[in-house]
Coordinates of C-alpha atoms in Angstrom, one line a residue:
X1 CA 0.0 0.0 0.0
X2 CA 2.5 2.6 0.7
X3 CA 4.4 1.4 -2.4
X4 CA 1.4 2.7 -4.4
X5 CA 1.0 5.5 -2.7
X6 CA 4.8 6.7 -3.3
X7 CA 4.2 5.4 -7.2
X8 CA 1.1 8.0 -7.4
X9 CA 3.1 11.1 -5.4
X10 CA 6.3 10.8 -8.1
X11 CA 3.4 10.6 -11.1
X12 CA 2.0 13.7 -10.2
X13 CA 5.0 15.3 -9.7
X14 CA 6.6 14.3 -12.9
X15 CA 3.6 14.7 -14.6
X16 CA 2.9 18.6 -13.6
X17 CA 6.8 19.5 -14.6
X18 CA 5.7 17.4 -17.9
X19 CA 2.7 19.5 -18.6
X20 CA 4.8 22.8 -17.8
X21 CA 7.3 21.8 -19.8
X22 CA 5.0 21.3 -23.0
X23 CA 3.2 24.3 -23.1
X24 CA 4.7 27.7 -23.8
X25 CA 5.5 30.0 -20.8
X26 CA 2.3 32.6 -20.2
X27 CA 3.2 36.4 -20.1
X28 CA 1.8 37.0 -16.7
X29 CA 4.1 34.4 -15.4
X30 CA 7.1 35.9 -17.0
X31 CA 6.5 39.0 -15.2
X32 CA 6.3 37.6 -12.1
X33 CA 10.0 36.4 -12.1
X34 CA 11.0 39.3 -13.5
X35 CA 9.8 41.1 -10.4
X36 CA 11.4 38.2 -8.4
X37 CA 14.4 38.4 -10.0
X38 CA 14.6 42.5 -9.7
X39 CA 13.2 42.2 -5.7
X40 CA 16.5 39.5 -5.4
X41 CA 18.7 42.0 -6.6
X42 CA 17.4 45.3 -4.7
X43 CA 17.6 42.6 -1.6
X44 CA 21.4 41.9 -2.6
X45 CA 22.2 46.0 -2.9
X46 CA 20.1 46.5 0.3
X47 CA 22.8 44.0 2.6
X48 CA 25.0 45.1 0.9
X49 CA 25.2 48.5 2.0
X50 CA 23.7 47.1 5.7
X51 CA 27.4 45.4 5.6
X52 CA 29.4 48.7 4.2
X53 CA 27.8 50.6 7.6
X54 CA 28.3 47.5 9.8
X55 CA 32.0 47.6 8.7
X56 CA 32.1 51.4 9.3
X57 CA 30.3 50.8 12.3
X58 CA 33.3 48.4 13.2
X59 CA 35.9 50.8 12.3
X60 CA 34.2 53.9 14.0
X61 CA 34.2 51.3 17.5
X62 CA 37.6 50.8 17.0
X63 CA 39.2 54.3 16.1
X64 CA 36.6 56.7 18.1
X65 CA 38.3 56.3 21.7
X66 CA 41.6 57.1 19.9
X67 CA 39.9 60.4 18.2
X68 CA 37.9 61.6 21.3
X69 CA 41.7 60.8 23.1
X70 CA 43.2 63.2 20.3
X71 CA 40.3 65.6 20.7
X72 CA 40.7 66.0 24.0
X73 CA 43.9 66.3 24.5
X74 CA 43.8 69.1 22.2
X75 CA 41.4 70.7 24.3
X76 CA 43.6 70.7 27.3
X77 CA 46.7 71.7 25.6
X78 CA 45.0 74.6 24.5
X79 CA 43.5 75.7 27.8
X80 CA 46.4 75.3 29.8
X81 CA 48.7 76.3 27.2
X82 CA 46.8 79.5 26.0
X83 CA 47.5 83.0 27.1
X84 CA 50.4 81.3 29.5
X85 CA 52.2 84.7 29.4
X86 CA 49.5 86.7 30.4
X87 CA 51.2 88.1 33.2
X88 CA 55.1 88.3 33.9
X89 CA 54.9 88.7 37.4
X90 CA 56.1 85.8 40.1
X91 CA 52.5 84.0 41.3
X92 CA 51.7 82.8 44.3
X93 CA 53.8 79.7 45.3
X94 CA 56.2 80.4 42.1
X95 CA 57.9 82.2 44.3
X96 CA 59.4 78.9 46.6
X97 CA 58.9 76.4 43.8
X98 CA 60.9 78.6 41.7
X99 CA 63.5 79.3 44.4
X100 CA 63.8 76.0 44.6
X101 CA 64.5 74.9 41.4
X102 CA 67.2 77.6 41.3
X103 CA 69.1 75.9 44.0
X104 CA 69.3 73.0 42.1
X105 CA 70.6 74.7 39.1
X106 CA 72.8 76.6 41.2
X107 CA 73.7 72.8 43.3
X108 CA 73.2 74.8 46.8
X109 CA 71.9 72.9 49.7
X110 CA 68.0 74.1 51.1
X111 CA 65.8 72.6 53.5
X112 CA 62.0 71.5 52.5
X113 CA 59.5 69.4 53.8
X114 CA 58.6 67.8 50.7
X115 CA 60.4 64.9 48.8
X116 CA 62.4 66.6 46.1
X117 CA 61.6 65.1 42.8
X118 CA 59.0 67.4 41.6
X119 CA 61.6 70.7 42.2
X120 CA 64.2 68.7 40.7
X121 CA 62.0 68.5 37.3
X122 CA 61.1 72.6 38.4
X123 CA 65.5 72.8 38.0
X124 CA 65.3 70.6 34.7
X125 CA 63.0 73.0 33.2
X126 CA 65.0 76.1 34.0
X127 CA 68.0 74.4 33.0
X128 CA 66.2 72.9 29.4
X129 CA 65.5 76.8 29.8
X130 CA 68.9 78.3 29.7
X131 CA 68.2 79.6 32.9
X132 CA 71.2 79.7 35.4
X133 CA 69.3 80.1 39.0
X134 CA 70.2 84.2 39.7
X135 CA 66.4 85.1 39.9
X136 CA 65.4 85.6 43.9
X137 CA 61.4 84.7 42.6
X138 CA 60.8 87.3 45.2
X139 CA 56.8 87.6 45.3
X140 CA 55.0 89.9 42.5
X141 CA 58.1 90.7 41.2
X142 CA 58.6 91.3 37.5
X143 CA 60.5 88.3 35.5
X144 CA 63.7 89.1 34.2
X145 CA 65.2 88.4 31.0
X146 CA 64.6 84.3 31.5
X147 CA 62.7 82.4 29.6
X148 CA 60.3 81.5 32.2
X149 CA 57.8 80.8 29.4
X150 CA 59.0 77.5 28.7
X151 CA 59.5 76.7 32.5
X152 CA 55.6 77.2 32.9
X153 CA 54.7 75.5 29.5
X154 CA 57.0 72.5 30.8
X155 CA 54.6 72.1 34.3
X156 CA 51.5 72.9 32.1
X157 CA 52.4 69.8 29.9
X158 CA 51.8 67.7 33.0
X159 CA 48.5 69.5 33.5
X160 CA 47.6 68.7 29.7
X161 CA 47.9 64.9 30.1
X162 CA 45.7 64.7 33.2
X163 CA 42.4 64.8 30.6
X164 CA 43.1 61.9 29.0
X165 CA 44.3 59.7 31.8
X166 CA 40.8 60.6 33.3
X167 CA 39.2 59.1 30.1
X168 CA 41.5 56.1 29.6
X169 CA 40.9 55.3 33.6
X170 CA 37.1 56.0 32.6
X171 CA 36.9 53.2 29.6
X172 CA 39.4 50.8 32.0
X173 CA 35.7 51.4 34.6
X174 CA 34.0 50.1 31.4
X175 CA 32.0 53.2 31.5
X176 CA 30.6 54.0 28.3
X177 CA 32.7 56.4 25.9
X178 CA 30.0 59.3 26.5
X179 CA 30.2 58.5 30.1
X180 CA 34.2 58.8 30.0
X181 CA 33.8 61.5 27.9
X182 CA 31.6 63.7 30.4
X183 CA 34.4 62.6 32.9
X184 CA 37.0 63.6 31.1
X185 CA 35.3 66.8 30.5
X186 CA 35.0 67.5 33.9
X187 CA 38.9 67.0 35.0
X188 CA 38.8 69.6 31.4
X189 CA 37.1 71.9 32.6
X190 CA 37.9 72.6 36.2
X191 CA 38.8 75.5 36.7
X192 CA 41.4 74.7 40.2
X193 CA 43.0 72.0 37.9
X194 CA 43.2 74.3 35.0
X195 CA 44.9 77.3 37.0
X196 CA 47.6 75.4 39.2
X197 CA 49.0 74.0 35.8
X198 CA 50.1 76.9 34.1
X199 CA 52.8 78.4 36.9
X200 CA 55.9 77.1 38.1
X201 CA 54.2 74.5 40.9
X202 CA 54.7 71.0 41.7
X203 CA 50.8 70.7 41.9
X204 CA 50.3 69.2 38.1
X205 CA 53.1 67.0 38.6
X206 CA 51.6 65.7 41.3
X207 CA 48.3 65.4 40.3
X208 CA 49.3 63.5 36.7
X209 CA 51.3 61.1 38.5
X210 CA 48.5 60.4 41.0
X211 CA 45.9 60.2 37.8
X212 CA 48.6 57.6 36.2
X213 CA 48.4 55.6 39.2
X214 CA 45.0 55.5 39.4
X215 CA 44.9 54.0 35.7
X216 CA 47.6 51.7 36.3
X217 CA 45.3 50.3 39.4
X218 CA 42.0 50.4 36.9
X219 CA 44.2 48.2 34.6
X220 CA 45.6 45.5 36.8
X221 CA 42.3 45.2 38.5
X222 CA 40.8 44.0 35.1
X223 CA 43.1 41.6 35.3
X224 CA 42.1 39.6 38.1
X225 CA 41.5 36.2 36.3
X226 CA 44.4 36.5 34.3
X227 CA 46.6 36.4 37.9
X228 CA 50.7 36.1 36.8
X229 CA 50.4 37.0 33.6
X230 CA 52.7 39.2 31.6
X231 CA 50.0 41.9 31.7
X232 CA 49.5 41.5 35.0
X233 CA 53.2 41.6 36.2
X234 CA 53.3 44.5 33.7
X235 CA 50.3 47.1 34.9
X236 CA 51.6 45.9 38.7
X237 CA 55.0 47.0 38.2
X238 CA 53.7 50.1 36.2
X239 CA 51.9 50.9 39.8
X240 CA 54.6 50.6 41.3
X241 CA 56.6 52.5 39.5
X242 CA 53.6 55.4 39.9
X243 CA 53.4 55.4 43.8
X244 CA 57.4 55.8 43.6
X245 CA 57.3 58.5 41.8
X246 CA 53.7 60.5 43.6
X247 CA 55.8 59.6 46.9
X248 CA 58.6 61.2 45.9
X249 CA 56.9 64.5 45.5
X250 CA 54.6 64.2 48.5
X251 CA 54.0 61.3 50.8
X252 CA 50.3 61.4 49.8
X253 CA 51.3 58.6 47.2
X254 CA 52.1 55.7 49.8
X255 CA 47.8 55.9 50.2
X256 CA 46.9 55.9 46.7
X257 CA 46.6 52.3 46.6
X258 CA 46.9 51.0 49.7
X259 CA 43.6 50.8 51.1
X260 CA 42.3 48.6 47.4
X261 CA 45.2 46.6 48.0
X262 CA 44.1 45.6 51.2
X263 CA 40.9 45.0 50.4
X264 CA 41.9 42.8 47.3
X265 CA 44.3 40.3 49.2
X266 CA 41.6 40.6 52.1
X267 CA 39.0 38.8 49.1
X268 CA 42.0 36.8 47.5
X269 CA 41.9 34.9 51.0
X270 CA 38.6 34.4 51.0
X271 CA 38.5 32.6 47.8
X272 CA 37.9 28.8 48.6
X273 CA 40.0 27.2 45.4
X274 CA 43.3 29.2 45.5
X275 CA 45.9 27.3 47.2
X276 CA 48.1 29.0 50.0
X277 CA 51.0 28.6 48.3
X278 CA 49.1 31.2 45.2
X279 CA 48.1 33.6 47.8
X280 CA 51.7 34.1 49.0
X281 CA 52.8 34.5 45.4
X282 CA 50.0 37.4 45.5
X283 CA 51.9 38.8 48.9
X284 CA 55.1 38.8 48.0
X285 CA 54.6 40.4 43.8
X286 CA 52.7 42.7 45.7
X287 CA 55.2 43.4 48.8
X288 CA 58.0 43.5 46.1
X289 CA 56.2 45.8 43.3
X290 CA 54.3 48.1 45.6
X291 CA 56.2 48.6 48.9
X292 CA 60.0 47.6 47.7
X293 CA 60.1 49.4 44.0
X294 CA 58.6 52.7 45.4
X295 CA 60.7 52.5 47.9
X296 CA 63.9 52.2 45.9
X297 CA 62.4 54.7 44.0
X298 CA 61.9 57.4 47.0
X299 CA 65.4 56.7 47.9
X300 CA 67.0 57.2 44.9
X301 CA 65.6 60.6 44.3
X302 CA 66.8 61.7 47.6
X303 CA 70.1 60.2 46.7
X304 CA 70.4 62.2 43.7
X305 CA 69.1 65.2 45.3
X306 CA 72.2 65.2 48.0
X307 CA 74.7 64.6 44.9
X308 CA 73.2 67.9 43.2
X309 CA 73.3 69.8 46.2
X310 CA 76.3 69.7 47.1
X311 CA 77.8 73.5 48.1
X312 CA 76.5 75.3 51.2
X313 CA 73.4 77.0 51.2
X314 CA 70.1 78.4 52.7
X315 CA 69.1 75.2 54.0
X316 CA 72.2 73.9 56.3
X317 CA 71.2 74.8 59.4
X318 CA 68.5 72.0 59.4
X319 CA 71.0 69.3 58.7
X320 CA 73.3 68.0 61.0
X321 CA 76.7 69.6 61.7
X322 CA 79.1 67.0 60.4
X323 CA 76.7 66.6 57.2
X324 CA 77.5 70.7 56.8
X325 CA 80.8 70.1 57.2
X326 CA 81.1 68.1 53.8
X327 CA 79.7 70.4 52.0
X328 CA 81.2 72.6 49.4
X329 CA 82.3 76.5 50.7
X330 CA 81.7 75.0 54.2
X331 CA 83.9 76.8 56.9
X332 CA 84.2 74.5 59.3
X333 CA 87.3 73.5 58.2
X334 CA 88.6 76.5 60.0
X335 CA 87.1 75.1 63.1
X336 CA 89.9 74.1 65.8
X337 CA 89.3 70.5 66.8
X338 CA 89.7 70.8 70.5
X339 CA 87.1 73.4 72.7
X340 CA 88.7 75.7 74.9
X341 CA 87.8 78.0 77.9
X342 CA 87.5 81.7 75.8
X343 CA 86.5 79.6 72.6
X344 CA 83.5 81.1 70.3
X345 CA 81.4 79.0 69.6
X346 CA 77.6 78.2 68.2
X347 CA 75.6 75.5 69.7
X348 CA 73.5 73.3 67.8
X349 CA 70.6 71.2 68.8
X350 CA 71.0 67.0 68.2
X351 CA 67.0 66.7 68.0
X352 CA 65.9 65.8 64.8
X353 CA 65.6 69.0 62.6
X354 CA 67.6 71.1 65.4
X355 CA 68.5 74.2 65.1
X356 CA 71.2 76.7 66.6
X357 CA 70.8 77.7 70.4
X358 CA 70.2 81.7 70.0
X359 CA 68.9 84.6 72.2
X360 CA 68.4 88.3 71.3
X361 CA 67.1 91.5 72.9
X362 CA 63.5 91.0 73.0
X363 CA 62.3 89.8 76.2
X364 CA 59.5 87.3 77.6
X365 CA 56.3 89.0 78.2
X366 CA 55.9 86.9 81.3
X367 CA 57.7 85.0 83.7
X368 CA 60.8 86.7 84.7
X369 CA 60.6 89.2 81.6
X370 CA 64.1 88.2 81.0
X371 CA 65.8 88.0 77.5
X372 CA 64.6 85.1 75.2
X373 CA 66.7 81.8 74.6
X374 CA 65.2 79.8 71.5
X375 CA 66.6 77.4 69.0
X376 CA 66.9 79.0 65.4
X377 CA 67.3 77.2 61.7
X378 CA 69.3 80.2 60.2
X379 CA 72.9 81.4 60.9
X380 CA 73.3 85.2 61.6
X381 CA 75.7 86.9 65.0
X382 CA 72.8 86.1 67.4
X383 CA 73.6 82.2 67.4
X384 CA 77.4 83.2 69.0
X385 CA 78.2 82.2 72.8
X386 CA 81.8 82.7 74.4
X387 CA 82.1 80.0 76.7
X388 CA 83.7 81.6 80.0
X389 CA 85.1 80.2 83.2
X390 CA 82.7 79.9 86.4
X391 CA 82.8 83.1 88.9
X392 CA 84.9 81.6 91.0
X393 CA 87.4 80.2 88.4
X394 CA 87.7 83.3 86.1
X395 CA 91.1 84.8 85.7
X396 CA 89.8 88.0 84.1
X397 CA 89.2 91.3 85.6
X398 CA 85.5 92.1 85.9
X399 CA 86.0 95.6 84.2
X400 CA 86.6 94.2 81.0
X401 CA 84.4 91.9 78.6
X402 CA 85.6 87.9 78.9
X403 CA 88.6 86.6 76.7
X404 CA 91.5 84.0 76.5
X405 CA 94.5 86.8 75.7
X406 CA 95.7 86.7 79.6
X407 CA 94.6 83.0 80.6
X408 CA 96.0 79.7 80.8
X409 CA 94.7 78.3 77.8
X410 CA 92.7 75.3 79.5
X411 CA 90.6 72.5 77.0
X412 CA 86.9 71.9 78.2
X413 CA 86.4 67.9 79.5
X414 CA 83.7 66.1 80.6
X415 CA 82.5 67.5 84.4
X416 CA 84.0 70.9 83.6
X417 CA 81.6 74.3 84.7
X418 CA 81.3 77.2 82.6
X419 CA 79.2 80.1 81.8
X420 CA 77.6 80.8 78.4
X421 CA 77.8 84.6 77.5
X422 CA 76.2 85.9 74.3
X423 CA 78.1 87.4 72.4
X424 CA 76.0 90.7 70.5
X425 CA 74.5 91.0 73.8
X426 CA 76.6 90.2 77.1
X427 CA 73.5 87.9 79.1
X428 CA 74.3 84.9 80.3
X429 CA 72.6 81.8 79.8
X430 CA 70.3 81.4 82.8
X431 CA 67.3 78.9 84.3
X432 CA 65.6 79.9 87.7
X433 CA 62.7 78.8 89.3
X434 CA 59.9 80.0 87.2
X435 CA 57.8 78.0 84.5
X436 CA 58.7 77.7 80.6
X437 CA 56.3 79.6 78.6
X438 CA 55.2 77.2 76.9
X439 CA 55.7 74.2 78.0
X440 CA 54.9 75.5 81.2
X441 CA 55.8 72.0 83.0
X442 CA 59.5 72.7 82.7
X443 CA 61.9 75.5 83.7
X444 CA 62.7 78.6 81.7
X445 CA 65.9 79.5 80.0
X446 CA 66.8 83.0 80.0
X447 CA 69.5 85.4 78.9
X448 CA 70.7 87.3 82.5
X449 CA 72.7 89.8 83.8
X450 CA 75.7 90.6 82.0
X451 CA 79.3 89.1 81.5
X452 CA 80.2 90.6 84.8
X453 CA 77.1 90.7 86.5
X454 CA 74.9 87.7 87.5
X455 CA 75.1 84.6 89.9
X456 CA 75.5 80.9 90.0
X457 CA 72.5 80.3 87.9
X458 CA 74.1 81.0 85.0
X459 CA 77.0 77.9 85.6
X460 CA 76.5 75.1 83.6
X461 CA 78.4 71.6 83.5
X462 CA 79.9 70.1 80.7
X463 CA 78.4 66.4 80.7
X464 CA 80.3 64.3 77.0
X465 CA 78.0 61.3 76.2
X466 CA 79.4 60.3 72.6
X467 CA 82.1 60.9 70.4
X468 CA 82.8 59.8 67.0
X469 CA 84.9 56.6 67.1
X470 CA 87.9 57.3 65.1
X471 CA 88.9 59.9 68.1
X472 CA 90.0 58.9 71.7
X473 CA 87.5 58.3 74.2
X474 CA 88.6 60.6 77.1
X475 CA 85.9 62.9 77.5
X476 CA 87.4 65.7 76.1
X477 CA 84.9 68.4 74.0
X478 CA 85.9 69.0 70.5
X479 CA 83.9 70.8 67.8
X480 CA 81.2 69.0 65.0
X481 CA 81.7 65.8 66.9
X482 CA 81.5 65.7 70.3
X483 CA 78.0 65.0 71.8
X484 CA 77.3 66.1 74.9
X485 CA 74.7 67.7 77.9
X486 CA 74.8 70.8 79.7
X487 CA 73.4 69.8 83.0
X488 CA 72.6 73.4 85.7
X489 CA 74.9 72.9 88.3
X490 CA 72.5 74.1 90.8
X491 CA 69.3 72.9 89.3
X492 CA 70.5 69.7 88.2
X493 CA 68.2 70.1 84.9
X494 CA 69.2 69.8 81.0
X495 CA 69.3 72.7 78.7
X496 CA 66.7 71.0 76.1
X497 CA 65.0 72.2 72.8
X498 CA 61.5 71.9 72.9
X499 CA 58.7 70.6 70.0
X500 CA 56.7 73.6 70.0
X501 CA 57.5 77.2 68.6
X502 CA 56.7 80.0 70.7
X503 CA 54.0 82.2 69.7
X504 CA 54.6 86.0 67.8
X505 CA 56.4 87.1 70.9
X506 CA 59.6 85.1 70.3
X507 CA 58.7 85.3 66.3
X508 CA 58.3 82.2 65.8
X509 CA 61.2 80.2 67.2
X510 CA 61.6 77.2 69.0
X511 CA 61.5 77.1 72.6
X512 CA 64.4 76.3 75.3
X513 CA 63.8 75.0 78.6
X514 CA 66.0 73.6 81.6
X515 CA 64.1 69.7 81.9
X516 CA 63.6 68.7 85.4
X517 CA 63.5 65.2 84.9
X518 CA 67.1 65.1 83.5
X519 CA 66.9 61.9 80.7
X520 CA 70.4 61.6 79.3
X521 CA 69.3 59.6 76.1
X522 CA 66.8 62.5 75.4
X523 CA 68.0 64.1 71.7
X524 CA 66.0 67.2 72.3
X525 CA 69.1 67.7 75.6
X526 CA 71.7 66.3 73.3
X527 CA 74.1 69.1 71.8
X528 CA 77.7 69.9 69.6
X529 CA 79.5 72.5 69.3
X530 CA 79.0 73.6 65.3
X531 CA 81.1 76.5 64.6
X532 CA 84.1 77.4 66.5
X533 CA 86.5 80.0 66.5
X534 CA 89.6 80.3 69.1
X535 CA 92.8 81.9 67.6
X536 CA 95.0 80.3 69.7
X537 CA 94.0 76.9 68.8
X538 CA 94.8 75.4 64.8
X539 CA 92.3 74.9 62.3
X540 CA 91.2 71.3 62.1
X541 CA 93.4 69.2 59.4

């Protein structure tokens, strides 16, 4: 039965395409393929040029964040770079970022709080310049002939690339391109990041590097599943490199990335399949490539920055006496080595950051409304003490002004008493009684009297606690490296630098007081003699 059926199905078939094949085609039916034919073709042209927008489509994706990156970079360039030269005058914090970078070109030692490399790029551009460091950048004042021009377009160009960092980091956030567009825009158009990158700052240095680190840490964090690759080692050590280089401008870099790096090996040790052995890989790329490599970094600018500076300047009174002493033009090669009776000295604090004991005529407003004792950072005649005999001891007659022509010339050791006189004034260095006025838990420190007037509060002992070990151990005091205490021989307290300044009364400087509870290993009571003249002694060799 279903052989018949099958039989009758291929008859008809074969039968009809007989039949059609016999008689002649009818017109109506050869317009219908015709229209077929012509509806095939228009269909063909139609996907066609669906395929010619699809590829444009394509090559539009792939080229438009590289156009928008063009376009706004243009953008930038041309609002930090226009007008730049709109006013010639010194602006603002040109006038220390500027100073600074002529110390480099001029290789003369300052003092900042700030890691150096940003004012070591501000010295590159003056020197790319032809500038040679004689301009004081005193504030408002005009510019000189220097072509200060290209030292502002130099820091501008680091203002310039902050634009499209912000986009790249945006697309790395898979934000869409309008989206990092409109964030792009609005690092463009800011008007505090578009100001502080056209003058001579270290503020759009800064900020770029901190905007490249950012990227860097959008980068590697889209690598998470592709742990150890050469990407990932790449975009880590890229990080690293970043927080080196933010750090060495201003420690705000060591927190750019710390907390998300927390946070990520925090989840890393969560994760149930990763073996332990894995998640101290992660540790230690990350110990190596985030805390060593910036480190290394840090330290190497600084290193460089001491090899620049390496003649006297502005800046030495911060750093340590014997680090003074290498420096070029430094005159304490004149010093003699050994500290006599009569000698002429300046005194200089051990605490970190100490300056130079100092007095001068103004007086406390309270308290004994003696002369002020402070510590100061800057060398001038008010830092000098002669260092004089105790009342009892002194050779000298009273009428005239202390000196070592008519004594036995007698070197200070360990134990010895003596008094302090200052020079440009005559007072003595003196404690009594009465509260410090600031730190108000310790005894004040005075200048009193005068060199031939005063009492036995003004006697001081000598107390040696280290000396440098290439010289013999025998307590005697000699200049730059000699530590020692000055201990009241009445009082029993140590002469100490304080941490705070005193207010707008003693302009400013640190204070002195006499502490009661007499802590040998203290710094802050820790002293050397810096400077040191005595004409009957030699000059050290």
């Amino acid at each position: 039965m279903a052989r018949v059926v099958e039989e009758e199905r291929t008859w008809t078939t074969s039968s009809l395409a007989q039949i059609d094949d016999d008689y002649p085609v009818k017109p109506h039916k050869l317009d219908l393929q015709g229209q077929i034919k012509q509806h095939q073709h228009t269909s063909l042209k139609a996907d066609n040029r669906g395929s010619d927008k699809r590829k444009l489509a394509r090559i539009v994706e792939a080229y438009s964040s590289t156009v928008l990156t063009f376009v706004l970079t243009g953008l930038s360039a041309w609002t930090r770079y226009r007008d730049i030269l709109s006013t010639n005058n010194v602006i603002w914090d040109e006038a220390h970022f500027g100073k600074f970078g002529s110390f480099y070109i001029k290789r003369e030692h300052y003092f900042d709080v700030h890691p150096p490399l940003a004012k070591m790029l501000i010295g590159l551009s003056g020197i790319l310049a032809g500038y040679d460091g004689s301009f004081d950048f005193e504030p408002g004042a005009n510019y000189p002939d220097i072509n200060y021009r290209f030292m502002r377009l130099f820091n501008a160009t680091f203002g310039v690339v902050m634009v499209p960092l912000a986009f790249w980091t945006a697309r790395e956030l898979h934000m869409s391109r309008t989206a990092s567009t409109f964030a792009a825009a609005m690092v463009l158009m800011d008007n505090a990041y578009l100001v502080i990158s056209r003058y001579i700052l270290l503020d759009s240095m800064l900020l770029s590097s901190i905007c490249f680190v950012v990227l860097c840490l959008a980068k590697f964090r889209n690598l998470r599943d592709r742990a150890f690759s050469a990407k990932w080692w790449m975009w880590l050590s890229m990080m690293g490199v970043g927080i080196g280089v933010v750090s060495s401008m201003k420690w705000v870099g060591f927190f750019v990335t710390a907390l998300y790096t927390v946070e990520d090996l925090w989840d890393l040790l969560g994760d149930l399949h990763m073996t332990m052995a894995t998640y101290v890989m992660h540790w230690v790329a990350r110990s190596i490539l985030l805390i060593a490599l910036p480190t290394t970094i840090y330290i190497s600018c600084f290193i460089a920055h001491f090899h620049i500076l390496s003649n006297t300047g502005p800046g030495d009174a911060y750093m340590p006496s014997l680090f003074q002493a290498n420096l070029n033009g430094s005159d304490f090669s004149k010093n003699p080595l050994e500290v006599a009776y009569g000698s002429l000295v300046t005194i200089k604090s051990s605490a970190h950051g100490g300056g130079l004991l100092h007095s001068h005529v103004q007086t406390y407003p309270q308290g004994s409304k003696q002369q002020q004792v402070t510590t100061y950072h800057h060398k001038d005649r008010n830092n000098e003490w002669i260092l004089t005999r105790s009342r009892d001891k002194a050779v000298h007659h009273l009428n005239n002004p202390p000196n070592n022509n008519n004594e036995h010339l007698q070197i200070l050791k360990s134990g010895d008493i003596l008094r302090l006189v200052h020079k440009t004034t005559g007072r003595n260095l003196h404690t009594h009684r009465i509260r410090a006025p600031v730190t108000t838990t310790q005894l004040e420190v005075s200048g009193y009297g005068y060199w031939n007037q005063g009492d036995g509060y003004d006697e001081w002992v000598v107390e040696v606690v280290g000396e440098d070990s290439r010289l013999p151990q025998d307590g005697t005091l000699r200049s730059l490296t000699t530590k020692f205490l000055l201990r009241h021989r009445i009082l029993r307290c140590l002469l100490t630098t304080g941490m705070m300044p005193l207010p707008e009364l003693g302009f400013r400087q640190v204070e002195v007081y006499c502490d009661q509870s007499s802590k040998p290993g203290n710094l802050n009571s820790i002293w050397n003699i810096e400077r040191h003249r005595n004409h009957r002694r030699k000059f050290l060799s």
